[in-house]
Amino acid sequence: MEVKPIDYRYVILFIRRCLDMHAWEQIQITIDYIEEHLSEEIKIAALAKLASLSQFYYQRLFSRLVKKPVNEYIKLRRLAKASEGLQDNNERILDIALDFGFSSHETFTRAFKDAFGMTPEEYRTNPVRLNHFVKPQLLLNYTLVDENVPLVSDGIVLEITRRNISSPQYFIGLILEEPIDQMPGSGNTGVDALGKLWDIFHESKPTIEGLKEGGDELGVTYMGTKDGYYRYFAGAEASSNEEVLGFSSWELPKGEYIVCSFEAEDFEHLVMDAIYKAHKYMFETWLPNHKLISKPFAIERYTNHSPDTTSMEVWVMPIPEE
């Protein structure tokens, strides 16, 4: 019997993946530690020791898995928490700055403006939804579940199922187009333009004729009209595809969908944290590992945007195998 030579490329890939699977657990330990100690001094030496790695290897591994250098990640997570503190008008901005590791009001203001394009005072006067760098849950990069099997991770419950709709569904809403690098969950910070779009839509919603009473709300991400841009549709279910002046329409095609259902502790965590982790799990882990490709749109489906909502779904339509 002929013995085929070993292809060492696959051996190296296998070993590297095994090392990554061990390494992500060590890095996740430090990510969790950082989140619990944002108000304290955090030294890289202590984090490396916690991960049982040298400082050099720890920083390289952290940057590779988290996509940010350690100190920048810490700063971004501090800014995320500080922005929550700014919503309390009884707290002095200086106290918030000091509570989250910034040495002065000026240092905090400069970092906040660099990240979000406005000063803390401007944000407090005119609060808007912000894109934060979300705390990663690296487990989602290395855990594969079967369909109809829930995955629980860091307060989020995910489940992948299949869904068929026998006829098209119609939605009326508004469309925004912006650069891809401003997409929420991309890792960049700034004002959340999608949140603002939803606010504008909800202000107009009572005046829109033809919407289904109690119908679902839909957010759709798809290709923009020019390179480097994407489009986002925010709307609600309609009775027909009849056009409404001043609004756009979206038709959800009939057919089979892969659906990622997920839950979080509250609506804020659902739309500012869980949704990005669900997207990442679906597109970077679940679909590639099942060798599936989806059509070029991704759907967020909500029952509504009320503060009581704690669950929603991401829908994608797989391209049939030839």
PDB file of C-alpha atoms in Angstrom:
ATOM      1  CA  MET A   1       0.000   0.000   0.000  1.00  0.00           C
ATOM      2  CA  GLU A   2       1.385   3.397  -0.969  1.00  0.00           C
ATOM      3  CA  VAL A   3       1.962   5.753   1.946  1.00  0.00           C
ATOM      4  CA  LYS A   4       1.267   9.365   1.070  1.00  0.00           C
ATOM      5  CA  PRO A   5       3.744  11.944   2.362  1.00  0.00           C
ATOM      6  CA  ILE A   6       2.602  14.142   5.231  1.00  0.00           C
ATOM      7  CA  ASP A   7       1.576  17.639   4.272  1.00  0.00           C
ATOM      8  CA  TYR A   8       3.202  19.562   7.098  1.00  0.00           C
ATOM      9  CA  ARG A   9       1.230  22.690   6.277  1.00  0.00           C
ATOM     10  CA  TYR A  10      -1.841  21.045   7.780  1.00  0.00           C
ATOM     11  CA  VAL A  11       0.120  19.837  10.775  1.00  0.00           C
ATOM     12  CA  ILE A  12       1.338  23.376  11.437  1.00  0.00           C
ATOM     13  CA  LEU A  13      -2.185  24.771  11.059  1.00  0.00           C
ATOM     14  CA  PHE A  14      -3.513  22.135  13.463  1.00  0.00           C
ATOM     15  CA  ILE A  15      -0.839  22.908  16.070  1.00  0.00           C
ATOM     16  CA  ARG A  16      -1.408  26.641  15.692  1.00  0.00           C
ATOM     17  CA  ARG A  17      -5.145  26.226  16.196  1.00  0.00           C
ATOM     18  CA  CYS A  18      -4.568  24.085  19.295  1.00  0.00           C
ATOM     19  CA  LEU A  19      -2.270  26.764  20.691  1.00  0.00           C
ATOM     20  CA  ASP A  20      -4.826  29.465  19.897  1.00  0.00           C
ATOM     21  CA  MET A  21      -7.553  27.489  21.660  1.00  0.00           C
ATOM     22  CA  HIS A  22      -5.454  27.429  24.796  1.00  0.00           C
ATOM     23  CA  ALA A  23      -4.241  30.999  24.387  1.00  0.00           C
ATOM     24  CA  TRP A  24      -7.681  32.587  24.009  1.00  0.00           C
ATOM     25  CA  GLU A  25      -8.644  31.267  27.434  1.00  0.00           C
ATOM     26  CA  GLN A  26      -5.625  32.983  28.997  1.00  0.00           C
ATOM     27  CA  ILE A  27      -6.380  36.232  27.204  1.00  0.00           C
ATOM     28  CA  GLN A  28     -10.072  36.039  28.155  1.00  0.00           C
ATOM     29  CA  ILE A  29      -9.076  35.788  31.813  1.00  0.00           C
ATOM     30  CA  THR A  30      -7.287  39.130  31.491  1.00  0.00           C
ATOM     31  CA  ILE A  31     -10.166  40.685  29.514  1.00  0.00           C
ATOM     32  CA  ASP A  32     -12.524  39.780  32.349  1.00  0.00           C
ATOM     33  CA  TYR A  33     -10.025  41.104  34.898  1.00  0.00           C
ATOM     34  CA  ILE A  34      -9.694  44.420  33.035  1.00  0.00           C
ATOM     35  CA  GLU A  35     -13.480  44.863  32.977  1.00  0.00           C
ATOM     36  CA  GLU A  36     -13.706  44.361  36.736  1.00  0.00           C
ATOM     37  CA  HIS A  37     -10.822  46.753  37.529  1.00  0.00           C
ATOM     38  CA  LEU A  38     -11.313  49.647  35.101  1.00  0.00           C
ATOM     39  CA  SER A  39     -11.341  52.144  37.955  1.00  0.00           C
ATOM     40  CA  GLU A  40      -7.942  50.926  39.201  1.00  0.00           C
ATOM     41  CA  GLU A  41      -4.395  51.092  37.863  1.00  0.00           C
ATOM     42  CA  ILE A  42      -3.837  48.178  35.484  1.00  0.00           C
ATOM     43  CA  LYS A  43      -0.285  47.175  34.607  1.00  0.00           C
ATOM     44  CA  ILE A  44       0.651  45.002  31.645  1.00  0.00           C
ATOM     45  CA  ALA A  45       3.108  43.091  33.827  1.00  0.00           C
ATOM     46  CA  ALA A  46       0.260  42.030  36.126  1.00  0.00           C
ATOM     47  CA  LEU A  47      -1.950  41.028  33.181  1.00  0.00           C
ATOM     48  CA  ALA A  48       0.857  38.985  31.619  1.00  0.00           C
ATOM     49  CA  LYS A  49       1.442  37.226  34.935  1.00  0.00           C
ATOM     50  CA  LEU A  50      -2.280  36.501  35.228  1.00  0.00           C
ATOM     51  CA  ALA A  51      -2.168  34.939  31.742  1.00  0.00           C
ATOM     52  CA  SER A  52       1.036  32.995  32.600  1.00  0.00           C
ATOM     53  CA  LEU A  53       2.790  34.588  29.623  1.00  0.00           C
ATOM     54  CA  SER A  54       5.774  36.847  29.111  1.00  0.00           C
ATOM     55  CA  GLN A  55       4.910  40.528  28.642  1.00  0.00           C
ATOM     56  CA  PHE A  56       6.167  40.414  25.064  1.00  0.00           C
ATOM     57  CA  TYR A  57       4.132  37.352  24.073  1.00  0.00           C
ATOM     58  CA  TYR A  58       1.084  38.509  26.058  1.00  0.00           C
ATOM     59  CA  GLN A  59       0.926  41.864  24.260  1.00  0.00           C
ATOM     60  CA  ARG A  60       1.376  40.274  20.834  1.00  0.00           C
ATOM     61  CA  LEU A  61      -1.278  37.652  21.515  1.00  0.00           C
ATOM     62  CA  PHE A  62      -3.710  40.160  22.994  1.00  0.00           C
ATOM     63  CA  SER A  63      -3.390  42.431  19.952  1.00  0.00           C
ATOM     64  CA  ARG A  64      -3.915  39.504  17.578  1.00  0.00           C
ATOM     65  CA  LEU A  65      -7.018  38.181  19.321  1.00  0.00           C
ATOM     66  CA  VAL A  66      -8.633  41.445  20.434  1.00  0.00           C
ATOM     67  CA  LYS A  67      -7.515  43.556  17.435  1.00  0.00           C
ATOM     68  CA  LYS A  68      -6.319  46.349  19.731  1.00  0.00           C
ATOM     69  CA  PRO A  69      -3.141  46.909  21.780  1.00  0.00           C
ATOM     70  CA  VAL A  70      -3.673  46.314  25.502  1.00  0.00           C
ATOM     71  CA  ASN A  71      -3.409  49.931  26.665  1.00  0.00           C
ATOM     72  CA  GLU A  72      -5.654  51.218  23.886  1.00  0.00           C
ATOM     73  CA  TYR A  73      -8.241  48.547  24.709  1.00  0.00           C
ATOM     74  CA  ILE A  74      -8.204  49.556  28.383  1.00  0.00           C
ATOM     75  CA  LYS A  75      -8.674  53.220  27.429  1.00  0.00           C
ATOM     76  CA  LEU A  76     -11.611  52.405  25.119  1.00  0.00           C
ATOM     77  CA  ARG A  77     -13.353  50.306  27.749  1.00  0.00           C
ATOM     78  CA  ARG A  78     -12.837  53.082  30.326  1.00  0.00           C
ATOM     79  CA  LEU A  79     -14.368  55.578  27.911  1.00  0.00           C
ATOM     80  CA  ALA A  80     -17.337  53.258  27.379  1.00  0.00           C
ATOM     81  CA  LYS A  81     -18.001  53.071  31.115  1.00  0.00           C
ATOM     82  CA  ALA A  82     -17.313  56.784  31.616  1.00  0.00           C
ATOM     83  CA  SER A  83     -19.922  57.637  28.971  1.00  0.00           C
ATOM     84  CA  GLU A  84     -22.478  55.755  31.080  1.00  0.00           C
ATOM     85  CA  GLY A  85     -21.439  57.817  34.093  1.00  0.00           C
ATOM     86  CA  LEU A  86     -21.933  61.046  32.148  1.00  0.00           C
ATOM     87  CA  GLN A  87     -25.640  60.286  31.928  1.00  0.00           C
ATOM     88  CA  ASP A  88     -25.873  61.062  35.644  1.00  0.00           C
ATOM     89  CA  ASN A  89     -25.908  64.863  35.839  1.00  0.00           C
ATOM     90  CA  ASN A  90     -25.251  64.736  39.566  1.00  0.00           C
ATOM     91  CA  GLU A  91     -21.723  63.397  38.959  1.00  0.00           C
ATOM     92  CA  ARG A  92     -18.977  65.920  38.234  1.00  0.00           C
ATOM     93  CA  ILE A  93     -17.114  65.241  35.005  1.00  0.00           C
ATOM     94  CA  LEU A  94     -13.799  65.476  36.839  1.00  0.00           C
ATOM     95  CA  ASP A  95     -14.910  62.808  39.323  1.00  0.00           C
ATOM     96  CA  ILE A  96     -15.973  60.506  36.469  1.00  0.00           C
ATOM     97  CA  ALA A  97     -12.603  61.052  34.791  1.00  0.00           C
ATOM     98  CA  LEU A  98     -10.668  60.197  37.943  1.00  0.00           C
ATOM     99  CA  ASP A  99     -12.902  57.207  38.692  1.00  0.00           C
ATOM    100  CA  PHE A 100     -11.943  55.636  35.369  1.00  0.00           C
ATOM    101  CA  GLY A 101      -8.207  56.183  35.449  1.00  0.00           C
ATOM    102  CA  PHE A 102      -7.827  59.517  33.658  1.00  0.00           C
ATOM    103  CA  SER A 103      -5.347  61.818  35.369  1.00  0.00           C
ATOM    104  CA  SER A 104      -7.223  65.072  34.728  1.00  0.00           C
ATOM    105  CA  HIS A 105     -10.295  66.677  33.186  1.00  0.00           C
ATOM    106  CA  GLU A 106      -8.173  67.714  30.195  1.00  0.00           C
ATOM    107  CA  THR A 107      -6.817  64.210  29.581  1.00  0.00           C
ATOM    108  CA  PHE A 108     -10.310  62.743  29.765  1.00  0.00           C
ATOM    109  CA  THR A 109     -11.768  65.414  27.462  1.00  0.00           C
ATOM    110  CA  ARG A 110      -9.062  64.869  24.846  1.00  0.00           C
ATOM    111  CA  ALA A 111      -9.499  61.079  24.877  1.00  0.00           C
ATOM    112  CA  PHE A 112     -13.311  61.346  24.770  1.00  0.00           C
ATOM    113  CA  LYS A 113     -13.265  63.775  21.839  1.00  0.00           C
ATOM    114  CA  ASP A 114     -10.740  61.649  19.931  1.00  0.00           C
ATOM    115  CA  ALA A 115     -13.010  58.619  20.341  1.00  0.00           C
ATOM    116  CA  PHE A 116     -16.464  60.138  19.849  1.00  0.00           C
ATOM    117  CA  GLY A 117     -15.972  63.479  18.116  1.00  0.00           C
ATOM    118  CA  MET A 118     -17.409  65.538  20.959  1.00  0.00           C
ATOM    119  CA  THR A 119     -16.409  66.644  24.439  1.00  0.00           C
ATOM    120  CA  PRO A 120     -17.904  65.084  27.593  1.00  0.00           C
ATOM    121  CA  GLU A 121     -19.746  68.379  28.203  1.00  0.00           C
ATOM    122  CA  GLU A 122     -21.264  68.293  24.708  1.00  0.00           C
ATOM    123  CA  TYR A 123     -22.302  64.660  25.166  1.00  0.00           C
ATOM    124  CA  ARG A 124     -23.921  65.401  28.530  1.00  0.00           C
ATOM    125  CA  THR A 125     -25.824  68.365  27.044  1.00  0.00           C
ATOM    126  CA  ASN A 126     -26.956  66.408  23.989  1.00  0.00           C
ATOM    127  CA  PRO A 127     -26.732  62.661  24.744  1.00  0.00           C
ATOM    128  CA  VAL A 128     -26.671  60.374  21.716  1.00  0.00           C
ATOM    129  CA  ARG A 129     -26.033  56.659  21.321  1.00  0.00           C
ATOM    130  CA  LEU A 130     -22.324  55.968  20.935  1.00  0.00           C
ATOM    131  CA  ASN A 131     -20.366  53.193  19.248  1.00  0.00           C
ATOM    132  CA  HIS A 132     -18.121  51.642  21.887  1.00  0.00           C
ATOM    133  CA  PHE A 133     -15.408  49.048  21.558  1.00  0.00           C
ATOM    134  CA  VAL A 134     -17.355  46.054  22.875  1.00  0.00           C
ATOM    135  CA  LYS A 135     -15.772  43.738  25.423  1.00  0.00           C
ATOM    136  CA  PRO A 136     -14.936  40.596  23.388  1.00  0.00           C
ATOM    137  CA  GLN A 137     -16.005  37.091  24.310  1.00  0.00           C
ATOM    138  CA  LEU A 138     -13.338  34.946  22.658  1.00  0.00           C
ATOM    139  CA  LEU A 139     -15.223  31.713  23.399  1.00  0.00           C
ATOM    140  CA  LEU A 140     -17.470  32.587  20.447  1.00  0.00           C
ATOM    141  CA  ASN A 141     -14.482  32.279  18.083  1.00  0.00           C
ATOM    142  CA  TYR A 142     -13.758  28.687  19.068  1.00  0.00           C
ATOM    143  CA  THR A 143     -17.076  27.081  20.036  1.00  0.00           C
ATOM    144  CA  LEU A 144     -19.317  25.471  17.443  1.00  0.00           C
ATOM    145  CA  VAL A 145     -22.821  24.359  18.376  1.00  0.00           C
ATOM    146  CA  ASP A 146     -25.284  22.276  16.404  1.00  0.00           C
ATOM    147  CA  GLU A 147     -28.560  23.723  15.229  1.00  0.00           C
ATOM    148  CA  ASN A 148     -31.202  24.020  17.969  1.00  0.00           C
ATOM    149  CA  VAL A 149     -28.553  23.815  20.716  1.00  0.00           C
ATOM    150  CA  PRO A 150     -28.248  26.965  22.893  1.00  0.00           C
ATOM    151  CA  LEU A 151     -24.828  28.481  23.575  1.00  0.00           C
ATOM    152  CA  VAL A 152     -24.480  30.493  26.801  1.00  0.00           C
ATOM    153  CA  SER A 153     -21.585  32.953  26.955  1.00  0.00           C
ATOM    154  CA  ASP A 154     -20.984  35.950  29.228  1.00  0.00           C
ATOM    155  CA  GLY A 155     -24.651  36.677  29.895  1.00  0.00           C
ATOM    156  CA  ILE A 156     -25.714  36.066  26.273  1.00  0.00           C
ATOM    157  CA  VAL A 157     -27.752  33.092  25.040  1.00  0.00           C
ATOM    158  CA  LEU A 158     -27.382  32.215  21.324  1.00  0.00           C
ATOM    159  CA  GLU A 159     -29.185  29.562  19.299  1.00  0.00           C
ATOM    160  CA  ILE A 160     -29.014  28.746  15.562  1.00  0.00           C
ATOM    161  CA  THR A 161     -32.141  27.458  13.822  1.00  0.00           C
ATOM    162  CA  ARG A 162     -33.637  27.265  10.323  1.00  0.00           C
ATOM    163  CA  ARG A 163     -36.739  29.181   9.319  1.00  0.00           C
ATOM    164  CA  ASN A 164     -38.844  29.077   6.163  1.00  0.00           C
ATOM    165  CA  ILE A 165     -41.213  31.780   5.000  1.00  0.00           C
ATOM    166  CA  SER A 166     -43.629  30.792   2.270  1.00  0.00           C
ATOM    167  CA  SER A 167     -44.348  34.265   0.895  1.00  0.00           C
ATOM    168  CA  PRO A 168     -42.509  37.598   0.811  1.00  0.00           C
ATOM    169  CA  GLN A 169     -42.849  39.979   3.731  1.00  0.00           C
ATOM    170  CA  TYR A 170     -42.872  43.736   3.246  1.00  0.00           C
ATOM    171  CA  PHE A 171     -41.407  46.525   5.368  1.00  0.00           C
ATOM    172  CA  ILE A 172     -41.520  50.332   5.248  1.00  0.00           C
ATOM    173  CA  GLY A 173     -38.815  52.497   6.755  1.00  0.00           C
ATOM    174  CA  LEU A 174     -35.778  54.714   6.270  1.00  0.00           C
ATOM    175  CA  ILE A 175     -32.321  54.144   4.761  1.00  0.00           C
ATOM    176  CA  LEU A 176     -28.902  55.386   5.818  1.00  0.00           C
ATOM    177  CA  GLU A 177     -25.621  55.015   3.914  1.00  0.00           C
ATOM    178  CA  GLU A 178     -22.264  55.486   5.660  1.00  0.00           C
ATOM    179  CA  PRO A 179     -18.631  54.254   5.481  1.00  0.00           C
ATOM    180  CA  ILE A 180     -18.116  50.618   6.423  1.00  0.00           C
ATOM    181  CA  ASP A 181     -15.529  51.559   9.029  1.00  0.00           C
ATOM    182  CA  GLN A 182     -18.264  53.449  10.908  1.00  0.00           C
ATOM    183  CA  MET A 183     -20.467  50.370  11.113  1.00  0.00           C
ATOM    184  CA  PRO A 184     -21.341  49.552  14.749  1.00  0.00           C
ATOM    185  CA  GLY A 185     -19.266  46.629  15.964  1.00  0.00           C
ATOM    186  CA  SER A 186     -16.450  47.349  13.498  1.00  0.00           C
ATOM    187  CA  GLY A 187     -14.108  48.268  16.349  1.00  0.00           C
ATOM    188  CA  ASN A 188     -14.219  52.003  15.661  1.00  0.00           C
ATOM    189  CA  THR A 189     -15.782  54.517  18.018  1.00  0.00           C
ATOM    190  CA  GLY A 190     -18.041  57.476  17.328  1.00  0.00           C
ATOM    191  CA  VAL A 191     -21.700  58.435  17.249  1.00  0.00           C
ATOM    192  CA  ASP A 192     -24.031  55.529  16.483  1.00  0.00           C
ATOM    193  CA  ALA A 193     -25.771  56.779  13.332  1.00  0.00           C
ATOM    194  CA  LEU A 194     -27.987  53.675  13.219  1.00  0.00           C
ATOM    195  CA  GLY A 195     -29.402  54.441  16.653  1.00  0.00           C
ATOM    196  CA  LYS A 196     -30.239  57.937  15.439  1.00  0.00           C
ATOM    197  CA  LEU A 197     -31.908  56.484  12.327  1.00  0.00           C
ATOM    198  CA  TRP A 198     -34.102  54.263  14.502  1.00  0.00           C
ATOM    199  CA  ASP A 199     -35.034  57.264  16.658  1.00  0.00           C
ATOM    200  CA  ILE A 200     -36.115  59.233  13.573  1.00  0.00           C
ATOM    201  CA  PHE A 201     -38.095  56.250  12.284  1.00  0.00           C
ATOM    202  CA  HIS A 202     -39.893  55.745  15.604  1.00  0.00           C
ATOM    203  CA  GLU A 203     -40.846  59.418  15.693  1.00  0.00           C
ATOM    204  CA  SER A 204     -42.434  59.026  12.246  1.00  0.00           C
ATOM    205  CA  LYS A 205     -43.876  55.545  12.739  1.00  0.00           C
ATOM    206  CA  PRO A 206     -47.329  56.589  14.081  1.00  0.00           C
ATOM    207  CA  THR A 207     -47.930  58.603  10.897  1.00  0.00           C
ATOM    208  CA  ILE A 208     -47.037  55.836   8.419  1.00  0.00           C
ATOM    209  CA  GLU A 209     -50.046  54.252   6.733  1.00  0.00           C
ATOM    210  CA  GLY A 210     -50.087  50.568   5.861  1.00  0.00           C
ATOM    211  CA  LEU A 211     -48.031  49.234   8.778  1.00  0.00           C
ATOM    212  CA  LYS A 212     -49.192  45.983  10.366  1.00  0.00           C
ATOM    213  CA  GLU A 213     -50.415  46.431  13.907  1.00  0.00           C
ATOM    214  CA  GLY A 214     -47.972  44.603  16.170  1.00  0.00           C
ATOM    215  CA  GLY A 215     -45.736  43.744  13.199  1.00  0.00           C
ATOM    216  CA  ASP A 216     -42.034  43.093  13.630  1.00  0.00           C
ATOM    217  CA  GLU A 217     -39.355  45.718  13.109  1.00  0.00           C
ATOM    218  CA  LEU A 218     -36.469  45.015  10.762  1.00  0.00           C
ATOM    219  CA  GLY A 219     -32.935  46.340  10.343  1.00  0.00           C
ATOM    220  CA  VAL A 220     -31.141  45.276   7.150  1.00  0.00           C
ATOM    221  CA  THR A 221     -27.454  45.741   6.353  1.00  0.00           C
ATOM    222  CA  TYR A 222     -26.463  45.432   2.695  1.00  0.00           C
ATOM    223  CA  MET A 223     -24.067  46.780   0.056  1.00  0.00           C
ATOM    224  CA  GLY A 224     -23.780  50.518  -0.409  1.00  0.00           C
ATOM    225  CA  THR A 225     -23.964  52.386  -3.697  1.00  0.00           C
ATOM    226  CA  LYS A 226     -20.215  53.092  -3.711  1.00  0.00           C
ATOM    227  CA  ASP A 227     -17.040  51.332  -2.647  1.00  0.00           C
ATOM    228  CA  GLY A 228     -16.320  51.378   1.080  1.00  0.00           C
ATOM    229  CA  TYR A 229     -19.914  52.145   2.047  1.00  0.00           C
ATOM    230  CA  TYR A 230     -22.839  50.077   3.296  1.00  0.00           C
ATOM    231  CA  ARG A 231     -26.558  50.791   3.518  1.00  0.00           C
ATOM    232  CA  TYR A 232     -28.874  50.158   6.454  1.00  0.00           C
ATOM    233  CA  PHE A 233     -32.667  49.957   6.339  1.00  0.00           C
ATOM    234  CA  ALA A 234     -34.686  50.494   9.527  1.00  0.00           C
ATOM    235  CA  GLY A 235     -38.391  49.837   9.319  1.00  0.00           C
ATOM    236  CA  ALA A 236     -41.519  47.960  10.361  1.00  0.00           C
ATOM    237  CA  GLU A 237     -43.724  45.305   8.789  1.00  0.00           C
ATOM    238  CA  ALA A 238     -46.309  46.488   6.257  1.00  0.00           C
ATOM    239  CA  SER A 239     -49.428  44.890   4.837  1.00  0.00           C
ATOM    240  CA  SER A 240     -48.265  45.236   1.232  1.00  0.00           C
ATOM    241  CA  ASN A 241     -45.412  46.476  -0.930  1.00  0.00           C
ATOM    242  CA  GLU A 242     -47.275  49.676  -1.744  1.00  0.00           C
ATOM    243  CA  GLU A 243     -44.896  52.656  -1.678  1.00  0.00           C
ATOM    244  CA  VAL A 244     -45.271  55.368   0.966  1.00  0.00           C
ATOM    245  CA  LEU A 245     -44.172  58.902   0.110  1.00  0.00           C
ATOM    246  CA  GLY A 246     -41.026  59.925   1.957  1.00  0.00           C
ATOM    247  CA  PHE A 247     -40.117  56.375   2.987  1.00  0.00           C
ATOM    248  CA  SER A 248     -38.291  53.392   1.518  1.00  0.00           C
ATOM    249  CA  SER A 249     -39.425  49.774   1.325  1.00  0.00           C
ATOM    250  CA  TRP A 250     -37.740  46.416   1.789  1.00  0.00           C
ATOM    251  CA  GLU A 251     -39.011  43.036   0.614  1.00  0.00           C
ATOM    252  CA  LEU A 252     -37.939  40.011   2.637  1.00  0.00           C
ATOM    253  CA  PRO A 253     -37.818  37.227   0.018  1.00  0.00           C
ATOM    254  CA  LYS A 254     -39.568  33.938   0.601  1.00  0.00           C
ATOM    255  CA  GLY A 255     -37.339  30.938   1.238  1.00  0.00           C
ATOM    256  CA  GLU A 256     -35.134  29.336   3.869  1.00  0.00           C
ATOM    257  CA  TYR A 257     -33.167  31.373   6.401  1.00  0.00           C
ATOM    258  CA  ILE A 258     -30.572  30.573   9.008  1.00  0.00           C
ATOM    259  CA  VAL A 259     -31.603  32.402  12.160  1.00  0.00           C
ATOM    260  CA  CYS A 260     -29.454  33.275  15.158  1.00  0.00           C
ATOM    261  CA  SER A 261     -31.747  34.008  18.107  1.00  0.00           C
ATOM    262  CA  PHE A 262     -30.174  35.640  21.122  1.00  0.00           C
ATOM    263  CA  GLU A 263     -31.022  37.145  24.479  1.00  0.00           C
ATOM    264  CA  ALA A 264     -29.344  39.626  26.817  1.00  0.00           C
ATOM    265  CA  GLU A 265     -30.086  41.006  30.269  1.00  0.00           C
ATOM    266  CA  ASP A 266     -31.712  44.216  28.966  1.00  0.00           C
ATOM    267  CA  PHE A 267     -32.383  46.163  25.769  1.00  0.00           C
ATOM    268  CA  GLU A 268     -29.250  48.308  26.069  1.00  0.00           C
ATOM    269  CA  HIS A 269     -26.978  45.247  26.254  1.00  0.00           C
ATOM    270  CA  LEU A 270     -29.029  43.606  23.507  1.00  0.00           C
ATOM    271  CA  VAL A 271     -28.442  46.347  20.903  1.00  0.00           C
ATOM    272  CA  MET A 272     -25.059  47.655  22.054  1.00  0.00           C
ATOM    273  CA  ASP A 273     -23.283  44.394  22.845  1.00  0.00           C
ATOM    274  CA  ALA A 274     -25.100  41.121  22.149  1.00  0.00           C
ATOM    275  CA  ILE A 275     -26.048  41.970  18.561  1.00  0.00           C
ATOM    276  CA  TYR A 276     -22.419  42.496  17.515  1.00  0.00           C
ATOM    277  CA  LYS A 277     -21.322  39.264  19.161  1.00  0.00           C
ATOM    278  CA  ALA A 278     -24.182  37.410  17.448  1.00  0.00           C
ATOM    279  CA  HIS A 279     -23.168  38.845  14.054  1.00  0.00           C
ATOM    280  CA  LYS A 280     -19.532  37.952  14.667  1.00  0.00           C
ATOM    281  CA  TYR A 281     -20.422  34.404  15.732  1.00  0.00           C
ATOM    282  CA  MET A 282     -22.708  33.871  12.760  1.00  0.00           C
ATOM    283  CA  PHE A 283     -20.394  35.257  10.059  1.00  0.00           C
ATOM    284  CA  GLU A 284     -16.926  34.470  11.419  1.00  0.00           C
ATOM    285  CA  THR A 285     -17.499  31.138  13.179  1.00  0.00           C
ATOM    286  CA  TRP A 286     -20.760  29.328  12.449  1.00  0.00           C
ATOM    287  CA  LEU A 287     -21.241  29.890   8.709  1.00  0.00           C
ATOM    288  CA  PRO A 288     -17.562  29.341   7.701  1.00  0.00           C
ATOM    289  CA  ASN A 289     -17.306  26.172   9.778  1.00  0.00           C
ATOM    290  CA  HIS A 290     -20.430  24.824   8.084  1.00  0.00           C
ATOM    291  CA  LYS A 291     -19.006  25.871   4.689  1.00  0.00           C
ATOM    292  CA  LEU A 292     -22.048  28.058   4.053  1.00  0.00           C
ATOM    293  CA  ILE A 293     -22.215  31.342   2.165  1.00  0.00           C
ATOM    294  CA  SER A 294     -25.106  33.750   2.568  1.00  0.00           C
ATOM    295  CA  LYS A 295     -26.674  36.258   0.225  1.00  0.00           C
ATOM    296  CA  PRO A 296     -25.261  39.804   0.606  1.00  0.00           C
ATOM    297  CA  PHE A 297     -27.609  41.094   3.285  1.00  0.00           C
ATOM    298  CA  ALA A 298     -28.008  40.541   7.011  1.00  0.00           C
ATOM    299  CA  ILE A 299     -31.256  41.090   8.866  1.00  0.00           C
ATOM    300  CA  GLU A 300     -31.903  42.122  12.455  1.00  0.00           C
ATOM    301  CA  ARG A 301     -35.434  41.238  13.478  1.00  0.00           C
ATOM    302  CA  TYR A 302     -37.073  42.764  16.574  1.00  0.00           C
ATOM    303  CA  THR A 303     -40.546  42.379  18.018  1.00  0.00           C
ATOM    304  CA  ASN A 304     -40.109  46.059  18.966  1.00  0.00           C
ATOM    305  CA  HIS A 305     -37.582  48.521  20.405  1.00  0.00           C
ATOM    306  CA  SER A 306     -39.187  48.901  23.828  1.00  0.00           C
ATOM    307  CA  PRO A 307     -36.902  48.937  26.910  1.00  0.00           C
ATOM    308  CA  ASP A 308     -38.480  45.627  27.965  1.00  0.00           C
ATOM    309  CA  THR A 309     -37.211  43.800  24.865  1.00  0.00           C
ATOM    310  CA  THR A 310     -34.434  41.353  25.755  1.00  0.00           C
ATOM    311  CA  SER A 311     -34.334  39.092  22.668  1.00  0.00           C
ATOM    312  CA  MET A 312     -34.041  39.428  18.913  1.00  0.00           C
ATOM    313  CA  GLU A 313     -32.844  37.533  15.828  1.00  0.00           C
ATOM    314  CA  VAL A 314     -30.273  37.807  13.040  1.00  0.00           C
ATOM    315  CA  TRP A 315     -31.442  36.272   9.743  1.00  0.00           C
ATOM    316  CA  VAL A 316     -29.311  35.332   6.748  1.00  0.00           C
ATOM    317  CA  MET A 317     -30.335  33.533   3.555  1.00  0.00           C
ATOM    318  CA  PRO A 318     -27.895  30.777   2.567  1.00  0.00           C
ATOM    319  CA  ILE A 319     -26.937  30.383  -1.065  1.00  0.00           C
ATOM    320  CA  PRO A 320     -27.979  26.861  -2.182  1.00  0.00           C
ATOM    321  CA  GLU A 321     -25.122  24.488  -2.981  1.00  0.00           C
ATOM    322  CA  GLU A 322     -24.744  23.747  -6.671  1.00  0.00           C
TER     323      GLU A 322
END
